[in-house]
Every structure is written in C-alpha cells, then in structure tokens.
Short mmCIF file of C-alpha atoms (C1' of nucleotides) in Angstrom, two decimals:
data_model
loop_
_atom_site.label_atom_id
_atom_site.label_comp_id
_atom_site.label_asym_id
_atom_site.label_seq_id
_atom_site.Cartn_x
_atom_site.Cartn_y
_atom_site.Cartn_z
CA MET A 1 10.50 8.12 58.82
CA SER A 2 10.70 11.34 60.89
CA ALA A 3 14.43 12.01 60.17
CA ARG A 4 15.94 9.69 62.16
CA ASN A 5 14.49 6.26 64.12
CA PRO A 6 10.94 7.02 64.20
CA LYS A 7 8.34 4.30 63.52
CA ARG A 8 7.29 5.44 66.99
CA ARG A 9 4.21 3.87 67.48
CA SER A 10 2.51 2.08 64.80
CA GLU A 11 4.12 -1.07 63.97
CA ALA A 12 4.22 -2.14 60.35
CA ALA A 13 0.89 -0.04 60.25
CA SER A 14 -1.25 -0.25 57.14
CA PRO A 15 -3.97 2.32 56.44
CA LYS A 16 -7.19 0.21 57.53
CA ARG A 17 -9.66 2.54 57.17
CA PRO A 18 -11.21 3.27 53.84
CA VAL A 19 -9.35 1.86 51.04
CA VAL A 20 -12.77 0.98 49.33
CA ASN A 21 -13.35 -1.07 52.41
CA ARG A 22 -14.70 -4.97 51.53
CA ALA A 23 -15.31 -6.47 48.02
CA SER A 24 -18.43 -4.17 47.08
CA ALA A 25 -16.59 -2.87 44.08
CA GLY A 26 -19.47 -2.54 41.66
CA LYS A 27 -22.37 -0.23 43.19
CA GLY A 28 -23.64 1.95 45.98
CA GLY A 29 -20.19 3.72 45.93
CA VAL A 30 -21.08 7.25 47.00
CA ARG A 31 -18.28 6.64 49.88
CA GLU A 32 -16.05 4.54 47.32
CA ALA A 33 -16.10 7.33 44.86
CA ARG A 34 -15.18 9.57 47.57
CA SER A 35 -12.44 7.55 48.96
CA ALA A 36 -10.73 7.27 45.06
CA GLU A 37 -11.15 11.32 45.00
CA ARG A 38 -9.68 11.89 48.40
CA ARG A 39 -6.63 9.58 47.16
CA ASP A 40 -5.98 11.10 44.25
CA ALA A 41 -6.20 14.29 45.81
CA ILE A 42 -3.50 13.39 48.45
CA LEU A 43 -1.31 11.88 45.74
CA ALA A 44 -1.36 15.17 43.53
CA ALA A 45 -0.51 17.18 46.60
CA ALA A 46 2.14 15.00 47.70
CA LEU A 47 3.55 15.14 44.07
CA GLU A 48 3.82 19.21 44.23
CA GLU A 49 5.30 19.34 47.69
CA PHE A 50 7.71 16.26 47.44
CA ALA A 51 8.67 17.48 44.26
CA ALA A 52 9.42 20.97 45.35
CA ASN A 53 10.86 20.15 48.85
CA GLY A 54 11.98 16.38 48.74
CA PHE A 55 11.33 14.01 50.93
CA ALA A 56 12.66 15.34 54.12
CA GLY A 57 11.85 19.18 53.21
CA THR A 58 8.09 18.27 52.96
CA ARG A 59 5.45 18.49 55.79
CA LEU A 60 2.52 16.45 55.86
CA ASP A 61 0.38 19.61 57.24
CA ASP A 62 1.37 21.04 53.59
CA ILE A 63 0.11 18.56 51.62
CA ALA A 64 -2.96 17.98 53.77
CA GLN A 65 -3.58 21.81 53.40
CA ARG A 66 -2.97 21.67 49.63
CA ALA A 67 -5.19 18.53 49.36
CA LYS A 68 -7.73 20.36 51.24
CA ILE A 69 -8.07 17.93 54.06
CA ALA A 70 -7.18 17.30 57.54
CA LYS A 71 -3.69 15.38 58.18
CA GLY A 72 -4.85 12.77 59.84
CA THR A 73 -6.79 11.76 56.43
CA ILE A 74 -3.59 10.91 54.92
CA TYR A 75 -2.89 8.30 57.48
CA LEU A 76 -6.40 6.59 56.73
CA TYR A 77 -4.86 6.32 53.04
CA PHE A 78 -1.12 5.68 53.83
CA ALA A 79 0.38 3.92 56.55
CA ASP A 80 3.33 6.83 57.11
CA LYS A 81 5.25 9.48 55.34
CA GLU A 82 7.83 6.97 53.65
CA THR A 83 4.98 4.85 52.10
CA LEU A 84 3.06 7.90 50.73
CA PHE A 85 6.18 8.86 49.09
CA GLN A 86 7.29 5.70 47.40
CA GLU A 87 3.47 4.79 46.28
CA LEU A 88 3.38 8.34 45.04
CA LEU A 89 6.82 7.47 42.77
CA ARG A 90 5.67 4.25 41.85
CA ALA A 91 2.38 5.26 40.84
CA MET A 92 4.09 7.76 38.54
CA PHE A 93 5.86 5.28 36.36
CA ALA A 94 3.74 2.84 35.79
CA PRO A 95 1.50 4.28 32.75
CA ILE A 96 4.82 5.28 31.41
CA VAL A 97 6.52 2.06 31.36
CA ARG A 98 3.27 0.68 30.00
CA ALA A 99 3.11 3.24 27.48
CA LEU A 100 6.91 2.34 25.94
CA GLU A 101 6.32 -1.23 25.74
CA HIS A 102 3.31 -0.89 24.14
CA ILE A 103 5.04 1.38 21.37
CA PRO A 104 4.56 -0.78 18.36
CA LYS A 105 6.98 -3.83 17.93
CA SER A 106 6.08 -3.14 14.31
CA ASP A 107 8.64 -3.23 11.50
CA MET A 108 8.47 0.35 11.23
CA PRO A 109 11.72 1.92 10.83
CA THR A 110 13.72 1.90 13.91
CA ARG A 111 14.10 5.70 13.63
CA ASP A 112 10.34 6.36 13.56
CA ILE A 113 9.90 4.17 16.36
CA LEU A 114 12.84 6.23 18.37
CA GLU A 115 11.08 9.25 17.29
CA ARG A 116 7.81 8.30 18.90
CA MET A 117 9.38 7.01 21.93
CA ILE A 118 11.14 10.88 22.01
CA GLY A 119 7.70 12.39 21.58
CA LEU A 120 6.53 10.32 24.22
CA PHE A 121 9.06 11.11 26.61
CA VAL A 122 9.31 14.58 25.66
CA GLN A 123 5.57 15.14 26.43
CA GLU A 124 5.13 12.91 29.31
CA VAL A 125 8.30 13.40 30.79
CA LEU A 126 9.62 16.72 30.29
CA GLY A 127 6.33 18.27 29.64
CA THR A 128 5.26 16.94 33.02
CA ARG A 129 6.33 16.64 36.92
CA ARG A 130 7.61 13.47 36.04
CA LYS A 131 10.70 15.27 35.39
CA ASP A 132 10.76 16.33 39.14
CA VAL A 133 9.85 12.71 40.00
CA ILE A 134 13.12 11.60 38.09
CA ARG A 135 15.08 13.59 40.01
CA LEU A 136 13.51 12.88 43.24
CA ILE A 137 14.58 9.19 42.52
CA ILE A 138 18.16 10.77 41.93
CA ALA A 139 18.07 12.72 45.17
CA GLU A 140 16.31 10.22 47.80
CA GLY A 141 17.36 6.74 45.91
CA PRO A 142 20.43 6.10 47.99
CA ARG A 143 18.44 6.70 51.24
CA PHE A 144 15.62 4.35 50.32
CA PRO A 145 17.39 1.19 49.11
CA LYS A 146 13.58 -0.46 48.50
CA LEU A 147 12.98 2.29 46.01
CA ALA A 148 16.01 1.90 43.95
CA GLU A 149 15.73 -1.49 43.57
CA PHE A 150 11.88 -1.21 42.76
CA HIS A 151 12.72 1.68 40.08
CA TYR A 152 15.38 -0.78 38.76
CA ARG A 153 13.44 -3.89 38.65
CA GLU A 154 10.08 -2.38 37.40
CA VAL A 155 11.71 0.72 35.49
CA LEU A 156 14.92 0.79 34.08
CA SER A 157 15.77 -2.88 33.57
CA ARG A 158 12.56 -2.91 31.11
CA VAL A 159 13.19 -0.02 29.46
CA MET A 160 17.16 -0.61 29.40
CA ALA A 161 16.28 -4.27 27.87
CA ALA A 162 13.60 -3.07 25.11
CA MET A 163 16.23 -0.39 24.41
CA SER A 164 18.86 -2.89 23.57
CA ALA A 165 16.66 -5.18 21.61
CA LEU A 166 15.35 -2.68 19.64
CA MET A 167 18.84 -1.49 18.89
CA ALA A 168 20.06 -5.27 18.30
CA ARG A 169 17.62 -5.21 15.66
CA ALA A 170 18.45 -2.29 14.11
CA ILE A 171 21.92 -3.39 13.94
CA ALA A 172 20.99 -6.49 12.34
CA ARG A 173 18.69 -4.88 9.58
CA GLY A 174 21.80 -2.61 9.04
CA GLU A 175 19.79 0.46 10.09
CA VAL A 176 22.43 1.30 12.91
CA LYS A 177 26.27 0.61 12.40
CA ASN A 178 27.55 0.81 15.72
CA GLN A 179 27.11 -2.18 18.21
CA ALA A 180 27.78 -0.27 21.06
CA TYR A 181 24.07 0.79 21.35
CA ALA A 182 22.96 -2.80 22.06
CA LYS A 183 25.50 -3.55 24.76
CA PHE A 184 25.11 0.02 26.33
CA PRO A 185 21.64 1.30 25.47
CA GLN A 186 22.68 3.80 28.38
CA LEU A 187 24.41 5.73 25.12
CA LEU A 188 21.16 5.84 23.77
CA ALA A 189 19.04 6.95 26.67
CA ALA A 190 21.89 9.47 28.04
CA PRO A 191 20.63 12.45 26.40
CA GLY A 192 17.16 12.06 27.96
CA LEU A 193 18.53 12.20 31.27
CA VAL A 194 20.69 15.18 30.33
CA ALA A 195 17.89 16.74 29.13
CA VAL A 196 15.67 16.07 32.75
CA ILE A 197 17.98 17.44 34.51
CA TRP A 198 19.18 20.34 32.62
CA SER A 199 15.46 21.65 32.43
CA GLY A 200 15.17 21.20 36.08
CA LEU A 201 18.41 23.21 36.96
CA PHE A 202 19.58 25.23 34.51
CA GLU A 203 17.15 25.99 32.00
CA ARG A 204 16.82 29.35 33.42
CA PHE A 205 20.33 30.28 32.71
CA ALA A 206 20.52 28.50 29.14
CA PRO A 207 17.77 27.37 27.83
CA LEU A 208 18.45 23.72 26.04
CA ASP A 209 16.24 22.99 22.92
CA VAL A 210 15.31 19.53 23.99
CA ALA A 211 13.84 18.48 20.60
CA ALA A 212 16.56 19.78 18.34
CA MET A 213 19.16 18.33 20.77
CA MET A 214 17.32 15.08 20.55
CA ARG A 215 17.19 15.21 16.77
CA ALA A 216 20.72 15.52 16.42
CA HIS A 217 21.30 12.85 18.66
CA LEU A 218 19.24 10.43 16.65
CA ASP A 219 21.36 11.82 13.39
CA ILE A 220 24.23 10.53 15.00
CA VAL A 221 22.59 7.42 16.15
CA PHE A 222 21.53 6.13 12.59
CA GLY A 223 24.47 7.99 10.62
CA GLU A 224 23.17 11.92 9.26
CA ARG A 225 20.40 12.23 7.60
CA LYS A 226 19.73 16.28 7.26
CA THR A 227 16.02 16.31 7.46
CA PRO A 228 15.09 19.87 5.95
CA MET B 1 18.16 26.89 57.74
CA SER B 2 16.11 25.08 60.21
CA ALA B 3 13.69 23.63 57.73
CA ARG B 4 11.56 26.51 57.81
CA ASN B 5 12.05 30.18 58.02
CA PRO B 6 14.62 30.07 60.73
CA LYS B 7 17.57 32.67 60.67
CA ARG B 8 16.40 33.31 64.41
CA ARG B 9 18.83 35.70 65.96
CA SER B 10 22.36 36.21 63.93
CA GLU B 11 21.52 38.31 61.01
CA ALA B 12 23.73 37.80 58.17
CA ALA B 13 26.37 36.21 60.78
CA SER B 14 29.26 34.83 59.43
CA PRO B 15 32.20 33.29 61.74
CA LYS B 16 34.08 35.74 63.35
CA ARG B 17 36.62 33.90 65.76
CA PRO B 18 39.32 31.36 64.03
CA VAL B 19 39.63 31.74 60.32
CA VAL B 20 43.62 32.34 60.86
CA ASN B 21 42.79 35.63 62.47
CA ARG B 22 44.32 38.84 61.53
CA ALA B 23 47.22 38.85 59.18
CA SER B 24 50.29 36.62 60.97
CA ALA B 25 50.03 34.22 58.41
CA GLY B 26 53.60 33.01 58.46
CA LYS B 27 55.07 32.14 61.65
CA GLY B 28 53.56 31.40 65.17
CA GLY B 29 51.08 28.87 63.98
CA VAL B 30 50.19 26.57 66.34
CA ARG B 31 46.56 28.04 66.30
CA GLU B 32 46.47 28.60 62.84
CA ALA B 33 47.65 25.15 61.89
CA ARG B 34 44.86 23.72 64.64
CA SER B 35 42.47 26.05 62.89
CA ALA B 36 42.78 24.97 59.13
CA GLU B 37 43.23 21.37 60.79
CA ARG B 38 39.56 21.86 62.28
CA ARG B 39 37.99 23.38 59.26
CA ASP B 40 39.19 20.47 57.00
CA ALA B 41 37.80 18.13 59.58
CA ILE B 42 34.81 20.15 59.71
CA LEU B 43 34.51 19.89 55.84
CA ALA B 44 35.56 16.25 55.61
CA ALA B 45 32.94 14.93 58.17
CA ALA B 46 30.07 17.51 56.38
CA LEU B 47 30.84 15.84 53.12
CA GLU B 48 30.33 12.23 54.47
CA GLU B 49 26.85 13.19 56.09
CA PHE B 50 25.69 15.25 53.54
CA ALA B 51 26.37 12.67 50.81
CA ALA B 52 24.34 10.22 53.11
CA ASN B 53 21.71 12.15 53.81
CA GLY B 54 21.06 15.00 51.98
CA PHE B 55 21.03 18.77 53.00
CA ALA B 56 17.57 18.49 55.10
CA GLY B 57 18.30 14.77 56.60
CA THR B 58 21.58 16.08 58.13
CA ARG B 59 21.95 16.68 61.51
CA LEU B 60 24.84 19.45 62.74
CA ASP B 61 25.27 17.01 65.87
CA ASP B 62 26.46 14.07 63.68
CA ILE B 63 28.74 16.24 61.51
CA ALA B 64 30.28 17.63 64.76
CA GLN B 65 30.57 13.96 66.16
CA ARG B 66 32.30 12.79 62.92
CA ALA B 67 35.02 15.81 63.20
CA LYS B 68 35.33 15.12 66.88
CA ILE B 69 34.36 18.10 67.88
CA ALA B 70 31.39 20.01 69.79
CA LYS B 71 28.74 21.72 67.71
CA GLY B 72 29.37 24.94 68.73
CA THR B 73 32.64 24.57 67.02
CA ILE B 74 31.25 24.77 63.89
CA TYR B 75 29.56 27.75 64.41
CA LEU B 76 33.13 29.17 64.67
CA TYR B 77 33.75 28.26 60.99
CA PHE B 78 30.84 28.73 59.11
CA ALA B 79 27.89 30.96 59.49
CA ASP B 80 25.17 28.26 59.40
CA LYS B 81 24.35 24.76 58.08
CA GLU B 82 23.30 26.26 54.60
CA THR B 83 26.87 28.33 54.33
CA LEU B 84 28.44 25.02 55.41
CA PHE B 85 26.81 23.15 52.94
CA GLN B 86 27.71 25.62 49.84
CA GLU B 87 31.06 25.83 50.84
CA LEU B 88 31.46 22.39 50.97
CA LEU B 89 30.00 21.86 47.47
CA ARG B 90 32.18 25.08 45.80
CA ALA B 91 35.42 23.61 47.67
CA MET B 92 34.74 19.96 46.07
CA PHE B 93 34.57 21.26 42.31
CA ALA B 94 37.15 24.25 42.28
CA PRO B 95 40.36 21.88 41.77
CA ILE B 96 38.35 19.55 38.87
CA VAL B 97 37.52 22.88 36.91
CA ARG B 98 40.98 23.96 37.03
CA ALA B 99 42.59 20.52 36.09
CA LEU B 100 40.16 19.89 33.27
CA GLU B 101 40.97 23.52 32.02
CA HIS B 102 44.35 22.98 32.01
CA ILE B 103 44.49 19.69 30.18
CA PRO B 104 46.76 20.60 27.43
CA LYS B 105 45.28 22.94 24.98
CA SER B 106 48.11 21.47 22.50
CA ASP B 107 47.64 19.94 19.02
CA MET B 108 47.41 16.34 20.33
CA PRO B 109 44.69 14.36 18.45
CA THR B 110 41.31 15.59 20.18
CA ARG B 111 40.39 11.72 20.94
CA ASP B 112 43.63 11.73 22.94
CA ILE B 113 42.54 14.92 24.69
CA LEU B 114 38.80 13.30 25.53
CA GLU B 115 40.57 10.30 26.43
CA ARG B 116 42.51 12.07 29.12
CA MET B 117 39.44 14.04 30.45
CA ILE B 118 37.57 10.88 30.80
CA GLY B 119 40.47 9.40 32.64
CA LEU B 120 40.48 12.33 34.91
CA PHE B 121 36.64 12.11 35.33
CA VAL B 122 36.67 8.62 36.12
CA GLN B 123 39.61 8.73 38.42
CA GLU B 124 38.45 12.32 40.25
CA VAL B 125 34.72 12.11 40.12
CA LEU B 126 33.60 8.65 39.62
CA GLY B 127 36.42 7.27 41.89
CA THR B 128 35.69 9.71 44.97
CA ARG B 129 33.19 11.71 46.63
CA ARG B 130 32.61 13.95 43.96
CA LYS B 131 30.24 11.60 42.38
CA ASP B 132 27.71 11.97 45.36
CA VAL B 133 28.35 15.84 45.38
CA ILE B 134 27.04 15.88 41.93
CA ARG B 135 24.06 13.83 43.07
CA LEU B 136 23.77 16.49 45.71
CA ILE B 137 23.51 19.20 43.39
CA ILE B 138 21.02 17.78 41.11
CA ALA B 139 19.10 16.83 44.34
CA GLU B 140 19.14 20.43 46.18
CA GLY B 141 19.52 22.43 43.30
CA PRO B 142 16.46 23.44 42.86
CA ARG B 143 15.82 24.44 46.72
CA PHE B 144 18.83 26.55 46.49
CA PRO B 145 18.96 28.73 43.45
CA LYS B 146 22.26 30.43 44.52
CA LEU B 147 23.76 27.00 44.26
CA ALA B 148 22.57 26.00 41.04
CA GLU B 149 23.48 29.42 39.66
CA PHE B 150 27.07 29.06 41.17
CA HIS B 151 27.52 25.84 39.55
CA TYR B 152 25.97 26.88 36.39
CA ARG B 153 28.45 29.86 36.13
CA GLU B 154 31.50 28.45 37.75
CA VAL B 155 31.57 24.80 36.51
CA LEU B 156 29.05 23.97 33.92
CA SER B 157 29.30 26.65 31.71
CA ARG B 158 32.80 26.32 31.65
CA VAL B 159 33.27 22.85 30.68
CA MET B 160 30.50 23.04 28.70
CA ALA B 161 32.41 26.16 26.63
CA ALA B 162 35.38 24.27 26.76
CA MET B 163 33.88 21.23 25.51
CA SER B 164 32.34 22.99 22.82
CA ALA B 165 35.74 24.91 21.50
CA LEU B 166 37.61 21.68 21.73
CA MET B 167 34.60 20.14 19.38
CA ALA B 168 34.69 22.90 16.77
CA ARG B 169 38.46 22.28 16.16
CA ALA B 170 38.11 18.66 15.72
CA ILE B 171 35.15 19.10 13.47
CA ALA B 172 37.41 21.92 11.56
CA ARG B 173 40.14 19.42 11.25
CA GLY B 174 38.12 16.85 10.18
CA GLU B 175 38.44 14.36 13.33
CA VAL B 176 34.94 14.54 13.92
CA LYS B 177 32.03 14.77 11.40
CA ASN B 178 29.20 15.36 12.94
CA GLN B 179 28.58 19.13 13.94
CA ALA B 180 25.83 18.52 16.55
CA TYR B 181 28.80 18.22 18.84
CA ALA B 182 30.06 21.88 18.74
CA LYS B 183 26.32 22.66 19.18
CA PHE B 184 25.29 20.56 21.89
CA PRO B 185 28.60 19.62 23.97
CA GLN B 186 25.82 17.77 26.38
CA LEU B 187 25.82 14.92 23.93
CA LEU B 188 29.40 14.72 24.62
CA ALA B 189 28.99 14.57 28.09
CA ALA B 190 25.97 12.83 28.77
CA PRO B 191 27.83 9.54 29.23
CA GLY B 192 29.56 11.01 31.98
CA LEU B 193 26.49 12.02 33.68
CA VAL B 194 24.58 8.36 33.20
CA ALA B 195 28.03 6.92 34.75
CA VAL B 196 27.78 9.22 38.08
CA ILE B 197 23.92 8.30 38.45
CA TRP B 198 24.03 4.64 37.67
CA SER B 199 27.08 4.26 39.73
CA GLY B 200 25.27 5.99 42.79
CA LEU B 201 21.99 4.17 42.13
CA PHE B 202 22.04 0.96 40.60
CA GLU B 203 25.49 -0.32 40.03
CA ARG B 204 24.73 -2.88 42.85
CA PHE B 205 21.75 -4.51 40.60
CA ALA B 206 23.83 -3.97 37.35
CA PRO B 207 27.03 -2.86 37.20
CA LEU B 208 28.41 -0.73 34.71
CA ASP B 209 31.46 -0.88 32.80
CA VAL B 210 32.18 2.78 32.56
CA ALA B 211 35.56 2.39 31.17
CA ALA B 212 33.98 0.08 28.28
CA MET B 213 30.92 2.72 27.99
CA MET B 214 33.01 5.58 27.39
CA ARG B 215 35.43 4.00 24.92
CA ALA B 216 32.36 3.29 23.06
CA HIS B 217 30.87 6.49 23.14
CA LEU B 218 34.37 7.64 21.73
CA ASP B 219 34.35 5.20 18.76
CA ILE B 220 30.84 6.67 18.18
CA VAL B 221 32.05 10.33 18.09
CA PHE B 222 35.08 9.76 16.28
CA GLY B 223 33.55 7.32 13.90
CA GLU B 224 34.59 3.71 14.92
CA ARG B 225 38.16 2.74 15.30
CA LYS B 226 38.58 -0.41 17.02
CA THR B 227 41.46 0.29 19.36
CA PRO B 228 42.68 -3.75 20.21
"C1'" DA C 1 63.57 31.65 82.78
"C1'" DT C 2 59.11 31.86 85.16
"C1'" DA C 3 54.98 33.57 86.64
"C1'" DA C 4 50.78 36.15 86.47
"C1'" DT C 5 47.51 37.99 83.14
"C1'" DA C 6 45.21 38.31 78.56
"C1'" DT C 7 42.86 36.54 74.60
"C1'" DG C 8 40.23 33.93 72.15
"C1'" DA C 9 39.01 28.94 70.56
"C1'" DC C 10 36.28 25.70 72.25
"C1'" DT C 11 32.54 23.12 74.66
"C1'" DG C 12 28.09 21.08 75.27
"C1'" DA C 13 23.64 22.10 77.82
"C1'" DC C 14 19.79 24.81 76.64
"C1'" DT C 15 16.24 27.31 74.29
"C1'" DG C 16 12.30 27.53 71.30
"C1'" DG C 17 10.49 26.42 66.67
"C1'" DT C 18 8.95 22.48 63.86
"C1'" DC C 19 6.64 18.45 62.44
"C1'" DA C 20 5.57 13.12 62.25
"C1'" DG C 21 2.13 10.56 64.02
"C1'" DT C 22 -2.15 9.68 67.13
"C1'" DC C 23 -6.88 9.58 69.18
"C1'" DA C 24 -11.17 11.00 70.94
"C1'" DG C 25 -14.52 13.18 69.25
"C1'" DT C 26 -17.92 14.96 65.41
"C1'" DA C 27 -20.08 14.56 60.59
"C1'" DA C 28 -21.96 11.83 57.39
"C1'" DA C 29 -23.63 7.54 54.86
"C1'" DT C 30 -26.30 3.47 55.37
"C1'" DA D 1 -29.27 3.51 64.93
"C1'" DT D 2 -24.71 1.83 63.86
"C1'" DT D 3 -21.32 2.06 60.95
"C1'" DT D 4 -17.45 4.34 58.78
"C1'" DA D 5 -14.85 8.45 57.44
"C1'" DC D 6 -12.60 12.67 58.82
"C1'" DT D 7 -10.89 16.03 61.82
"C1'" DG D 8 -7.38 19.11 64.14
"C1'" DA D 9 -5.74 19.74 68.61
"C1'" DC D 10 -1.98 17.30 70.92
"C1'" DT D 11 2.14 15.01 72.13
"C1'" DG D 12 6.70 14.16 72.17
"C1'" DA D 13 10.94 13.62 69.58
"C1'" DC D 14 13.78 16.39 67.25
"C1'" DC D 15 17.48 19.64 65.83
"C1'" DA D 16 19.56 24.53 64.39
"C1'" DG D 17 21.45 27.83 66.56
"C1'" DT D 18 23.28 30.22 71.29
"C1'" DC D 19 26.17 31.60 74.63
"C1'" DA D 20 28.18 31.22 79.65
"C1'" DG D 21 31.78 28.87 81.03
"C1'" DT D 22 36.24 26.39 80.58
"C1'" DC D 23 40.72 25.77 78.91
"C1'" DA D 24 45.08 26.20 75.96
"C1'" DT D 25 47.68 29.20 73.88
"C1'" DA D 26 50.22 33.98 73.64
"C1'" DT D 27 51.81 38.55 75.95
"C1'" DT D 28 53.45 40.94 79.03
"C1'" DA D 29 56.18 41.57 84.00
"C1'" DT D 30 59.20 40.33 86.92
#
DNA sequence: ATAATATGACTGACTGGTCAGTCAGTAAAT
DNA sequence: ATTTACTGACTGACCAGTCAGTCATATTAT
C-alpha cells in the first residue's frame, strides 16, 4: 500500500507474465531459470531493504537497484509492495517450521532435543536475517492483520503446539517438574524472543551471551545440572 | 524526517513560540494553561497515530486533526516529526521507571516485591497504550539509534540492574536457588516481553492469560508453591 | 474602566521533494 | 517472425515542513 488508500489502478492485480508461465516445468528452461533467479534476487534485495527500513520506509526503487533490475520488473513478479512484503515474510519461515517439526520425535532425552532446537534457532534465526524478519512481524503485524494471522496459523500455533506436546511428555517422564511449561509453552520460548530483540536493539550497548543464557534457561527448566 | 534526506530549511530547529514563554510560571496563565493543554493534546493524538501506524506511516495532518488543531501548531511545540516521536516515547516511560524504582526496597519477601512489580506492569503497561509504545521501540529502534540508546540508558539498564540486584539478594537469602537470575535478569523479564507482544499481535487468535502465566513464572523462579 | 496598541499563538493553503505503480518501447528467446 | 521479458521515464497522489495572515490575549494610555 502506498501509505494511504492506494490500490490506485490495478484491481486485484496479480503478476501475469513470468512465473514460469505454462506447465512446461521440466526442460527448455533458459527463461525459467532466469525467471527463478530474478525472483530470488528480488526477494533477497527486498529482505535487506525491509529489514533495514521497515515496510513504509522502504522504496521499491532501492529494492530494484539492489537486485540490479528495473523497478517495473518487480511488478512482473509481485502484484504490489504489500504482496512482495508478505510473500517475503512467508517464504522466510517455511523452512524453519519444517526443520523444527522434523527434529527427531525420537525418545532422545528432552533436554537434548531442546538443545538441538536452540542450536537451530541460534544458527538459523539469530545468525541470519531471520531475526530481523521476526522484528518486522512484530513491528508491522498490527498494520497487516493478514500477516499476523498467517504467522499465527502457520508458525506460532504449530511451534507452540509442538513445544507443549514436548513438555507434556517430559513432565510425564519425570524429566521436568513444573507442569506450567505444558500449559504455557511461551515460558519456554520467552528467552528466545528476548534474544532476538536484544540482539537487534541493544547488542552494541550491552552484548548478550545468548548461548550462556539459553543454557541457564535449560538448567532452570530441567532443574540444575552443571554441565562443566 | 520526510522519508529521505529532509531537514529542508530549518537548521537545528527547535520550537520557539509557546512552551510557557518566559519565566512567569505562577500567575496570569490563561495562555500558559492553554499551552500545556495543547501540548498534551498533541502528544495524546500522536500516541494514537504512531501506535496505530508506526513512524513512517503516520501523517502529521492526522495528528493535527485528532488533536483538533492546525498542522502548523504542532511545529510551535515540536521541532519536527522525529522530535515529536522521540519526546513522546520518552515521556511515556519516565513515570514507569520512577514507579519501578520506588517499589519498596524493604525486606519484604522477594516474591511479594516481584508480585507488586508484575501488578504494576500489567496495569500500567499491558493495560495502557504503553504496550504499544514498547512495540514501537522494538519496531523503530534500529532506525533511530538515538532512541534505542536512550531507552537502553534510561530504562532498560536501570530496570535490569534493579532486577539483578533484587535477585542477588534473593539468592543470598536462600529465597531463590538458581544463580542464573542474577546474571541474566533477562530470564526474569522475558515473560513480560512475551506478554506485550502476544497481546499486541495474537490476542485475538489465542487469548493469553497473562496473570496466570506470570504466576506460573514466579512459581518456577521461587520453586513451586501452589498458592490456592 | 475603556479604548488603543502590541504581542505572540494559531491557522491552513502552499511548496517542493518523494515514491508506488504504469506502460510504450526495446531486447531477447523461441 | 513472433512471443515474452524487461526497462525506465512518467504520472499523479502524497505529505513534511513553511509562512503570511488572522485572531485572542496582554499591556499601556486615556
């Protein structure tokens, strides 16, 4: 949306041109290859710009320049700025949710499972631009109800449900004492959120040893255990 | 700032006119009274608009309309949009920090002290627009380094130091077992942050019983204690 | 007390820069 | 030769910030 009541001309526009037109998925793809390349370049550039400037503060001209294409090209791949924004955020999280859900359901000790999840989180979220994406969702969510809903439905509710189930099992097994973690998986995840926000805003004033904090958190959850 | 590289004419402008001109603070104040009123009206309107639309997405015309004044009047009280924004955020937190620091240093049980703090937090932050202000800081902080720094210096570092001291005392007294809370007061505060963000974004999909969650959190910190 | 004058708060139409979205024209692939 | 992808100058809405003019209050003169 251009700030106010835009959607100036294009009705419910959707990019009609490239997008690997027709079914010919398999062969011949000089065009298709380029098409996918372009799309990725646009998304990558958009990520940088949106992460740095927020939705309203980002100019499509800058995205185009960074992706080394003309502005018009963006509109061949995405209907408008808002669509680009939302598709970007969606695309960023699909892999993570899949990865999180695929972490062995095995009967590995729960603490080990959580340590893996934290490792994944530190590496794939804190260590990448995904942490900025989380900040973007927090920042822009209220202005894009669809976005908040999508992320609740596709990411949060699933992650929370998985955590809740994991903790319920841990409690049943006697690995964890406090029942609250099954009822409020938010308590389990909270330090992760703090890490994201701290690293985005205050790192340079007071660096936070995220790994140590997470370890301390697990010690609390599982009742001490000084791993020297 | 008008999106890009503005600061069109006014150098380091600062509002010169009203602001209770001269020293005559005590009497004669028909003008002064109105002046303070106007300022408050502008800040109140700005809070609504910024909370709803973010910094870049907010129009001064809307703030003026909401405050029922002309746009030009804003510039009699604030140098520019950015100054208004920052003053607003600062003003919103001064009272809270003061209140938090004034919570009795008495030797009340630490759990009681924390329960009071949480009560204050639920009432004065979650129950007011201050929760939106926190979201604004998270959202716009990276774009306004001064803002992030100010909030680290004036709010966060103080709150964190106070929490850390409180927990160190509780540990010394044997009220709390885990030393980590003194080293990472973030672990103590994390659920509060989750509450702010959840209530701002996902409340309508999945309401969160913040009071219950905070109680559960304290149970964890102090090692169970079912208060029926 | 009342009128004349001075002060400074307030107004809103205006300016100039900005930017989302468009489309006629060009280049490349088939 | 034809179809499809790409380009970038252009348009029109938009909005921060300005300033000449208006009006309410305060001050001084009568």
